[in-house]
CSV table of C-alpha atoms and ligand atoms in Angstrom, one decimal:
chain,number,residue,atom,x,y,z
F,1,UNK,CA,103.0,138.8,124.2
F,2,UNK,CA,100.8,138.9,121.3
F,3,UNK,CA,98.5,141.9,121.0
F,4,UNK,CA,94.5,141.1,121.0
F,5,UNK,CA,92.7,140.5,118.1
F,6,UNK,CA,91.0,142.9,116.3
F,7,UNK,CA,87.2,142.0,115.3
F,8,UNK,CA,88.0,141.8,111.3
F,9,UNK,CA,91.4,139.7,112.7
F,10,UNK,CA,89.5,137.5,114.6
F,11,UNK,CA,86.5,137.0,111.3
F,12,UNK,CA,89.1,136.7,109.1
F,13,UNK,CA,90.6,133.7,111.2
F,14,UNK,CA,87.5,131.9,112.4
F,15,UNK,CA,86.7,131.9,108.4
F,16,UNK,CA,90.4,130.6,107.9
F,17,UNK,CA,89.6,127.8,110.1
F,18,UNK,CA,86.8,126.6,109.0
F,19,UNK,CA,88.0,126.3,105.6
F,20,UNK,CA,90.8,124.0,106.8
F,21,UNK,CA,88.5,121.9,108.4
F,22,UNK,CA,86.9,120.7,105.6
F,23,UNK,CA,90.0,120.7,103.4
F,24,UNK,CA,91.5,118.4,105.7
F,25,UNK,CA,89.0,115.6,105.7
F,26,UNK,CA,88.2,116.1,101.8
F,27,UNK,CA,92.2,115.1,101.8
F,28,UNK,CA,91.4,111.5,103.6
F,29,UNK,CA,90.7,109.0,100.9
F,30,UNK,CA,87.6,107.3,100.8
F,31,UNK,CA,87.8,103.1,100.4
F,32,UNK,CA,84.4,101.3,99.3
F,33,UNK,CA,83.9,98.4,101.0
F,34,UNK,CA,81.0,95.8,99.7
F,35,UNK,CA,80.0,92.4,101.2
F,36,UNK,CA,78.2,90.2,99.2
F,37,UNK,CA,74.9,88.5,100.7
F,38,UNK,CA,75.4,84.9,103.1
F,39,UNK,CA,75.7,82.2,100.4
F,40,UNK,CA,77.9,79.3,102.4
F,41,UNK,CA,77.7,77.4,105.9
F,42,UNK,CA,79.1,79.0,108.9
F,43,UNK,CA,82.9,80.1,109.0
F,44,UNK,CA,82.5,80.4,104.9
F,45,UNK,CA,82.3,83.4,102.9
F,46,UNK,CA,81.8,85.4,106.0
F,47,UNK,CA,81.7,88.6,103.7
F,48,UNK,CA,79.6,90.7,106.4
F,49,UNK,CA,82.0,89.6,109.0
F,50,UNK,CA,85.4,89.6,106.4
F,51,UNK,CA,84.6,93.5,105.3
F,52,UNK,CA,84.0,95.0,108.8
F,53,UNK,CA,86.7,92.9,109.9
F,54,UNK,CA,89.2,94.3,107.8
F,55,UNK,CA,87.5,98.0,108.3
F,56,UNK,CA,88.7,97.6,112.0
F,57,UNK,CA,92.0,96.8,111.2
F,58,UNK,CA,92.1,99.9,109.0
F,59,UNK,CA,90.9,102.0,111.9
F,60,UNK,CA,92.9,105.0,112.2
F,61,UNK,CA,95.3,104.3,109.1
F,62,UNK,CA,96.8,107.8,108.5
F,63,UNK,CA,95.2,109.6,105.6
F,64,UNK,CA,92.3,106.5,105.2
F,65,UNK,CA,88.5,106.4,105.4
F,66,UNK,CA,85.9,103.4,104.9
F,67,UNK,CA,82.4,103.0,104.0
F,68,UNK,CA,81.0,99.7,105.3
F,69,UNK,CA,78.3,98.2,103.0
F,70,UNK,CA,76.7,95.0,104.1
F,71,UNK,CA,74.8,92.4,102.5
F,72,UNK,CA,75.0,93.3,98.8
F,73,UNK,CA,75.6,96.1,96.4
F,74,UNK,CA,75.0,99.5,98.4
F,75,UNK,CA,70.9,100.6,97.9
F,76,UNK,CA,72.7,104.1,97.5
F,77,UNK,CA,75.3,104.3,95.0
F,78,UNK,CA,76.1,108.0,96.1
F,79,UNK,CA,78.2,105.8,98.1
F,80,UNK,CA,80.5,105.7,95.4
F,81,UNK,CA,80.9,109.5,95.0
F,82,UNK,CA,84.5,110.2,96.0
F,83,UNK,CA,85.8,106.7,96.2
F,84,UNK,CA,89.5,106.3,95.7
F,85,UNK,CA,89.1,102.4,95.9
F,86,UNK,CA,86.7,99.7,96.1
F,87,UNK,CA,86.3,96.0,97.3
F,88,UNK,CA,84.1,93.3,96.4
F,89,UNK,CA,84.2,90.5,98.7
F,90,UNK,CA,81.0,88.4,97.1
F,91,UNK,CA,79.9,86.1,95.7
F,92,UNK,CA,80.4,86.3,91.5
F,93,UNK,CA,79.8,84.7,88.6
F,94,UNK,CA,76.8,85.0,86.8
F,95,UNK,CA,75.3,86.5,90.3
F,96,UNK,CA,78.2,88.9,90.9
F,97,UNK,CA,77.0,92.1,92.2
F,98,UNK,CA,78.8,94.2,89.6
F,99,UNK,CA,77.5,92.8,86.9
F,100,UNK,CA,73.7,93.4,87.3
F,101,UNK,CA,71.9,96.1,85.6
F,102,UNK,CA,74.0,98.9,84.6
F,103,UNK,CA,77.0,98.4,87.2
F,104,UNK,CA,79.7,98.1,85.0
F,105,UNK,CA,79.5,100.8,83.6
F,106,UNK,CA,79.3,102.2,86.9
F,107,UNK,CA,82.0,100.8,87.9
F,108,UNK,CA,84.0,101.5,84.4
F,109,UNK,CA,83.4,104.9,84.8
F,110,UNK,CA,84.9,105.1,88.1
F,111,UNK,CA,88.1,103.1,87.1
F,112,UNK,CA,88.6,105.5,84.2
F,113,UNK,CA,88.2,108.3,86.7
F,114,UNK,CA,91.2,106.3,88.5
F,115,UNK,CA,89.4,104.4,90.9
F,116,UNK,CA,91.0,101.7,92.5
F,117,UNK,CA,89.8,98.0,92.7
F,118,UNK,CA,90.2,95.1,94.5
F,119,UNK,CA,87.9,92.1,93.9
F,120,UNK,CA,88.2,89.0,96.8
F,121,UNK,CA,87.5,85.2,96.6
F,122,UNK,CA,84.7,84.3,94.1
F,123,UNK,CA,84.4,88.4,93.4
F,124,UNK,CA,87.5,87.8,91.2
F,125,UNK,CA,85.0,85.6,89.0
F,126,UNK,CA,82.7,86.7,86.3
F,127,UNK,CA,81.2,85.2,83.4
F,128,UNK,CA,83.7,85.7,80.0
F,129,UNK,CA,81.0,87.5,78.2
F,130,UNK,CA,79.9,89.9,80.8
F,131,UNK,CA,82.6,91.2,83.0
F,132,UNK,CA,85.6,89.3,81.7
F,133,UNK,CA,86.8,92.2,79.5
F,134,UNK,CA,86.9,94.4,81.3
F,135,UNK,CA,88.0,92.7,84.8
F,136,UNK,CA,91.0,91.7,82.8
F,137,UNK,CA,91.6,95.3,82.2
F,138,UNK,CA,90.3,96.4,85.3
F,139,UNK,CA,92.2,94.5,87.9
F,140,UNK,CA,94.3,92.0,85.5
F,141,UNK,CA,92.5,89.1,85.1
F,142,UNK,CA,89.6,87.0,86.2
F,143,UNK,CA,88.5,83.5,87.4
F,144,UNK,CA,87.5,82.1,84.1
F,145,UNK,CA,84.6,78.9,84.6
F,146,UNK,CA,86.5,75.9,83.0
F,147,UNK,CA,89.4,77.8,82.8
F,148,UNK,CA,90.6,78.6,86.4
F,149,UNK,CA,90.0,75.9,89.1
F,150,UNK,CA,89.3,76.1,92.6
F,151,UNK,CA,90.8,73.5,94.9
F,152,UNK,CA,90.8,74.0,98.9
F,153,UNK,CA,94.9,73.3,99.6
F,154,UNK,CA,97.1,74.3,101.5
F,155,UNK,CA,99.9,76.7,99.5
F,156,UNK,CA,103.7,77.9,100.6
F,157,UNK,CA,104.4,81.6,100.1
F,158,UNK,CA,107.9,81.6,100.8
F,159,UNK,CA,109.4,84.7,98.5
F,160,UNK,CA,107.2,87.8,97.3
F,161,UNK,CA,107.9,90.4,94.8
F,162,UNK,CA,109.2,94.0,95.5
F,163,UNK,CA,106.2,95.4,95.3
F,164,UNK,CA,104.2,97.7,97.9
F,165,UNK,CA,101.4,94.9,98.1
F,166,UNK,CA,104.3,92.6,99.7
F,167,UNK,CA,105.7,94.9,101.9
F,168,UNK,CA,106.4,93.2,105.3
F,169,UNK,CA,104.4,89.9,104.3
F,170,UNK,CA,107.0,87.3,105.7
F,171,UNK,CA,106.6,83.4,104.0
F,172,UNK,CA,103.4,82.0,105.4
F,173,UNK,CA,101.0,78.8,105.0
F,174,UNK,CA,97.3,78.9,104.4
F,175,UNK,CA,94.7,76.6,103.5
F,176,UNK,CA,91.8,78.1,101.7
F,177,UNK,CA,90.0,77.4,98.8
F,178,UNK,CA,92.9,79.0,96.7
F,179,UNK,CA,91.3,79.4,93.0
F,180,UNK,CA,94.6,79.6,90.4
F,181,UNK,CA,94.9,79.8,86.5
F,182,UNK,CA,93.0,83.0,86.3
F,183,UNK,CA,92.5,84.8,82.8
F,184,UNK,CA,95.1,87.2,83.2
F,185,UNK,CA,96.3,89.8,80.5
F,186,UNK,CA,98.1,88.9,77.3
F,187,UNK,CA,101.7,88.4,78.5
F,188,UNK,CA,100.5,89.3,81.9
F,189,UNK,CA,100.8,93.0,81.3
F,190,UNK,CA,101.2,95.2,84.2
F,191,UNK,CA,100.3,92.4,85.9
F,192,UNK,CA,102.6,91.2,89.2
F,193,UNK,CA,102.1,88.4,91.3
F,194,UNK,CA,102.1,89.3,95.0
F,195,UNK,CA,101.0,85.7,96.4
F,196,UNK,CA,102.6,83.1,94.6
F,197,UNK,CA,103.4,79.3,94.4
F,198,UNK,CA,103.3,76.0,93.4
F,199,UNK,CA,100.3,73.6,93.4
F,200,UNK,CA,101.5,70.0,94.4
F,201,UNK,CA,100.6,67.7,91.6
F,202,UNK,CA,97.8,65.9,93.7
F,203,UNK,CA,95.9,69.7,94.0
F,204,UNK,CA,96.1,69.8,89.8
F,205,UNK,CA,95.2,66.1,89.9
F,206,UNK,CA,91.6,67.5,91.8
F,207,UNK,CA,89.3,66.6,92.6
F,208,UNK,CA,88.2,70.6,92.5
F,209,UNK,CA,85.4,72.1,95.1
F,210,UNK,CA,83.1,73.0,91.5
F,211,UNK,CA,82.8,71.4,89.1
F,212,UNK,CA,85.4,68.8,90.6
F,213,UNK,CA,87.7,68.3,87.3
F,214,UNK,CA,90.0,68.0,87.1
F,215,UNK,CA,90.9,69.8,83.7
F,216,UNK,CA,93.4,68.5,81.4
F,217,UNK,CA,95.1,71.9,80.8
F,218,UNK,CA,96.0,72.2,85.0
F,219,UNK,CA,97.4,68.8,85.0
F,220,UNK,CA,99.5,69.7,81.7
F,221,UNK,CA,101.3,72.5,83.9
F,222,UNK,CA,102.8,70.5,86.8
F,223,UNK,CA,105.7,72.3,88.4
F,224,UNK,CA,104.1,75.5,87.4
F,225,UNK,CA,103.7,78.9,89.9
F,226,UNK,CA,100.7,79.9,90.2
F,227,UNK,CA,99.4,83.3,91.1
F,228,UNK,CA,96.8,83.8,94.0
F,229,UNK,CA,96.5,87.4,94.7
F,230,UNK,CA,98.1,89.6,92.1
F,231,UNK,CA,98.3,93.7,91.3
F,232,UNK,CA,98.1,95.2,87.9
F,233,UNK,CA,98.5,98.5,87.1
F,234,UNK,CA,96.7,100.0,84.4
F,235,UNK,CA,98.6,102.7,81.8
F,236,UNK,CA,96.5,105.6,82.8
F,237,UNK,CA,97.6,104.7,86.4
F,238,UNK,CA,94.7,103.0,88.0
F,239,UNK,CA,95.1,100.5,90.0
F,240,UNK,CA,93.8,96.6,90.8
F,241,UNK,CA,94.4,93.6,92.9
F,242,UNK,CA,92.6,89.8,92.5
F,243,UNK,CA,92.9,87.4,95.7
F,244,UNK,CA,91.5,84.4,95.3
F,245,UNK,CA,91.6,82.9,99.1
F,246,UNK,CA,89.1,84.3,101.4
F,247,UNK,CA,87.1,81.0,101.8
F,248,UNK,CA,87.3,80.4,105.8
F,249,UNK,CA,87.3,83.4,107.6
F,250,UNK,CA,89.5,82.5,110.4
F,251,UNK,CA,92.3,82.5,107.4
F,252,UNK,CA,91.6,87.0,108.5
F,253,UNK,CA,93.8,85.9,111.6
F,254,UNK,CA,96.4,84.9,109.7
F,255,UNK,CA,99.3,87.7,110.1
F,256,UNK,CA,100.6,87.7,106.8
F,257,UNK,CA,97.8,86.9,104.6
F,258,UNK,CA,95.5,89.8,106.0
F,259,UNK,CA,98.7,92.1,105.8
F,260,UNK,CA,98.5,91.4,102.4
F,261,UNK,CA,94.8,91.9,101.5
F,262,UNK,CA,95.1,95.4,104.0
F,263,UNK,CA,98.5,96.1,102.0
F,264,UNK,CA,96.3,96.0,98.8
F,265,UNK,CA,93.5,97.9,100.2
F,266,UNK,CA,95.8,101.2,101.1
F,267,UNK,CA,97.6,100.7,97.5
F,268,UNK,CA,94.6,100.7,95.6
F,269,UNK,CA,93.2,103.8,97.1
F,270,UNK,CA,97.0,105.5,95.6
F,271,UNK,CA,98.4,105.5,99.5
F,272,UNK,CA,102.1,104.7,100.5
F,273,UNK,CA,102.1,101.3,102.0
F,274,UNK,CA,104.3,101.3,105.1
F,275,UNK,CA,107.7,99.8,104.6
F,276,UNK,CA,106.9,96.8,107.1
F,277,UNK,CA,103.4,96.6,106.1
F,278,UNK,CA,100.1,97.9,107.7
F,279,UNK,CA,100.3,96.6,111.1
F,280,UNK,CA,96.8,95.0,112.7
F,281,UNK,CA,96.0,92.5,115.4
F,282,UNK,CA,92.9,90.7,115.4
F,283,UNK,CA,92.5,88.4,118.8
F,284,UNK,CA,90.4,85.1,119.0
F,285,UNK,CA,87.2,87.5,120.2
F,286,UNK,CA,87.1,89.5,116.9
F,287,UNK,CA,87.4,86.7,114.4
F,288,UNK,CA,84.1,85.4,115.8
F,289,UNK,CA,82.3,89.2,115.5
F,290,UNK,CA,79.6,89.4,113.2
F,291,UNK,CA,79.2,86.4,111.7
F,292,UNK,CA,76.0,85.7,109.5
F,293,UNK,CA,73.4,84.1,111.2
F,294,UNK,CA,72.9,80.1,111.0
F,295,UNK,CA,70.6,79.1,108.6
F,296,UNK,CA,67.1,78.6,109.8
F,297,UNK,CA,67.8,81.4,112.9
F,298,UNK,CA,66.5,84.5,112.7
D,1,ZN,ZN1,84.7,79.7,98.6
């Protein structure tokens, strides 16, 4: 039996524990999640509904917090402060939310502090002059206008890399509006496709969802793999991923693909992916959770 504590025993402990409390959650790392603003019809770019979507699924992920931001670029950037990773599911090109003002450097200042980040669907494209750079660098490479194209088809993913961002993604099919041909690094540098495979010739052929094509330089590369979601890692050890799907948002109910995208969202934030993958459900009832409303209702 143990004796009683003594008062100063008993101070000393109390002040013990509240130390570890803190400690603890300070150890938890922090993942940014940003929706861009409604832009498409119903079931498209569900980016309000896609980020708190994949929030849930992260629910109780060991070692993992989120920070839900809604409808554009968070209004308080303290946000930010003690982000291991970040996702932009939005809208990009010349509009893209981390672009405006004095965001990138924002954002390059948290990459070189080693911040993770993931960029989704049309948030992997920015204009060459303004954002390209340092996207490229950033998370490996970019959707390019004229460059890249963006068909909706219906790609195989039937072998994946060794690579933490494929753990436990099994071969699946998919139609989305899967953009390919990004700007990636010179040489593909630290660069690793994670979803990859080969457009039929009628998807090069176009037409494209915009501008509709199709571009001589994608029909010049029949036969070619393509990469759809890749990782890069960067030498001072920060980490990236592109995805290009994302389009229709009941694609989130597909096993493998949103194993994936959550796969990516742990390894970003410098977390151990589980060997078979972060496990998640998401039933007929969530997929139609907070959707944007219908244009011309309140
Ligand atoms: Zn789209």
């Amino acid at each position: 039996m143990r004796p009683p504590l003594s008062r100063r025993q008993f101070l000393a402990a109390s002040a013990a524990a509240a130390l570890a409390g803190p400690a603890r959650a300070a150890e938890s790392k922090k993942l940014v999640l940003i929706a861009g603003t409604p832009s498409h019809p119903p079931g498209m770019h569900e980016f309000n509904a896609g980020v708190q979507l994949l929030a849930g699924c992260l629910k109780g992920f060991p070692g993992l917090e989120t920070s839900v931001n809604l409808n554009g670029w968070p209004r308080d950037e303290t946000v930010f402060n003690g982000a291991a990773g970040i996702l932009i599911y939005a809208d990009g090109g010349p509009g893209h939310p981390a672009i405006q003002g004095g965001r990138l450097a924002l954002l390059g200042g948290l990459v070189a502090k080693g911040v993770g980040l993931m960029c989704a669907h049309y948030g992997v494209e920015v204009p060459k002059d303004k954002g390209g750079q340092e996207f490229q660098d950033w998370i490996g490479g970019y959707y390019e206008d004229k460059w890249s194209c963006n068909p909706i088809w219906k790609p195989e993913y039937k072998e994946f890399p060794k690579h933490p961002v494929a753990n436990g993604v099994k071969p699946f099919v998919a139609e989305d509006e899967w953009y390919f041909n990004m700007r990636f690094r010179p040489d593909m540098k630290g660069v690793t496709g994670i979803l990859t495979a080969v457009p039929p010739d009628k998807v090069r052929d176009g037409p494209y969802v915009y501008p509709k094509g199709p571009y001589k330089h994608i029909q010049e590369a029949k036969g070619r793999p393509e990469h759809m979601m890749w990782a890069a890692d960067r030498a001072d050890g920060g980490r990236g991923v592109g995805f290009t799907g994302g389009h229709f948002h009941t694609n989130w109910q597909n096993d493998n693909l949103r194993k994936a995208v959550l796969n990516a969202l742990v390894w970003i934030c410098k977390l151990d992916v589980p060997a078979d993958g972060v496990e998640s459900k998401v039933t007929d009832d969530d997929i139609r959770q907070n959707l944007d409303p219908k244009p011309g209702k309140k």
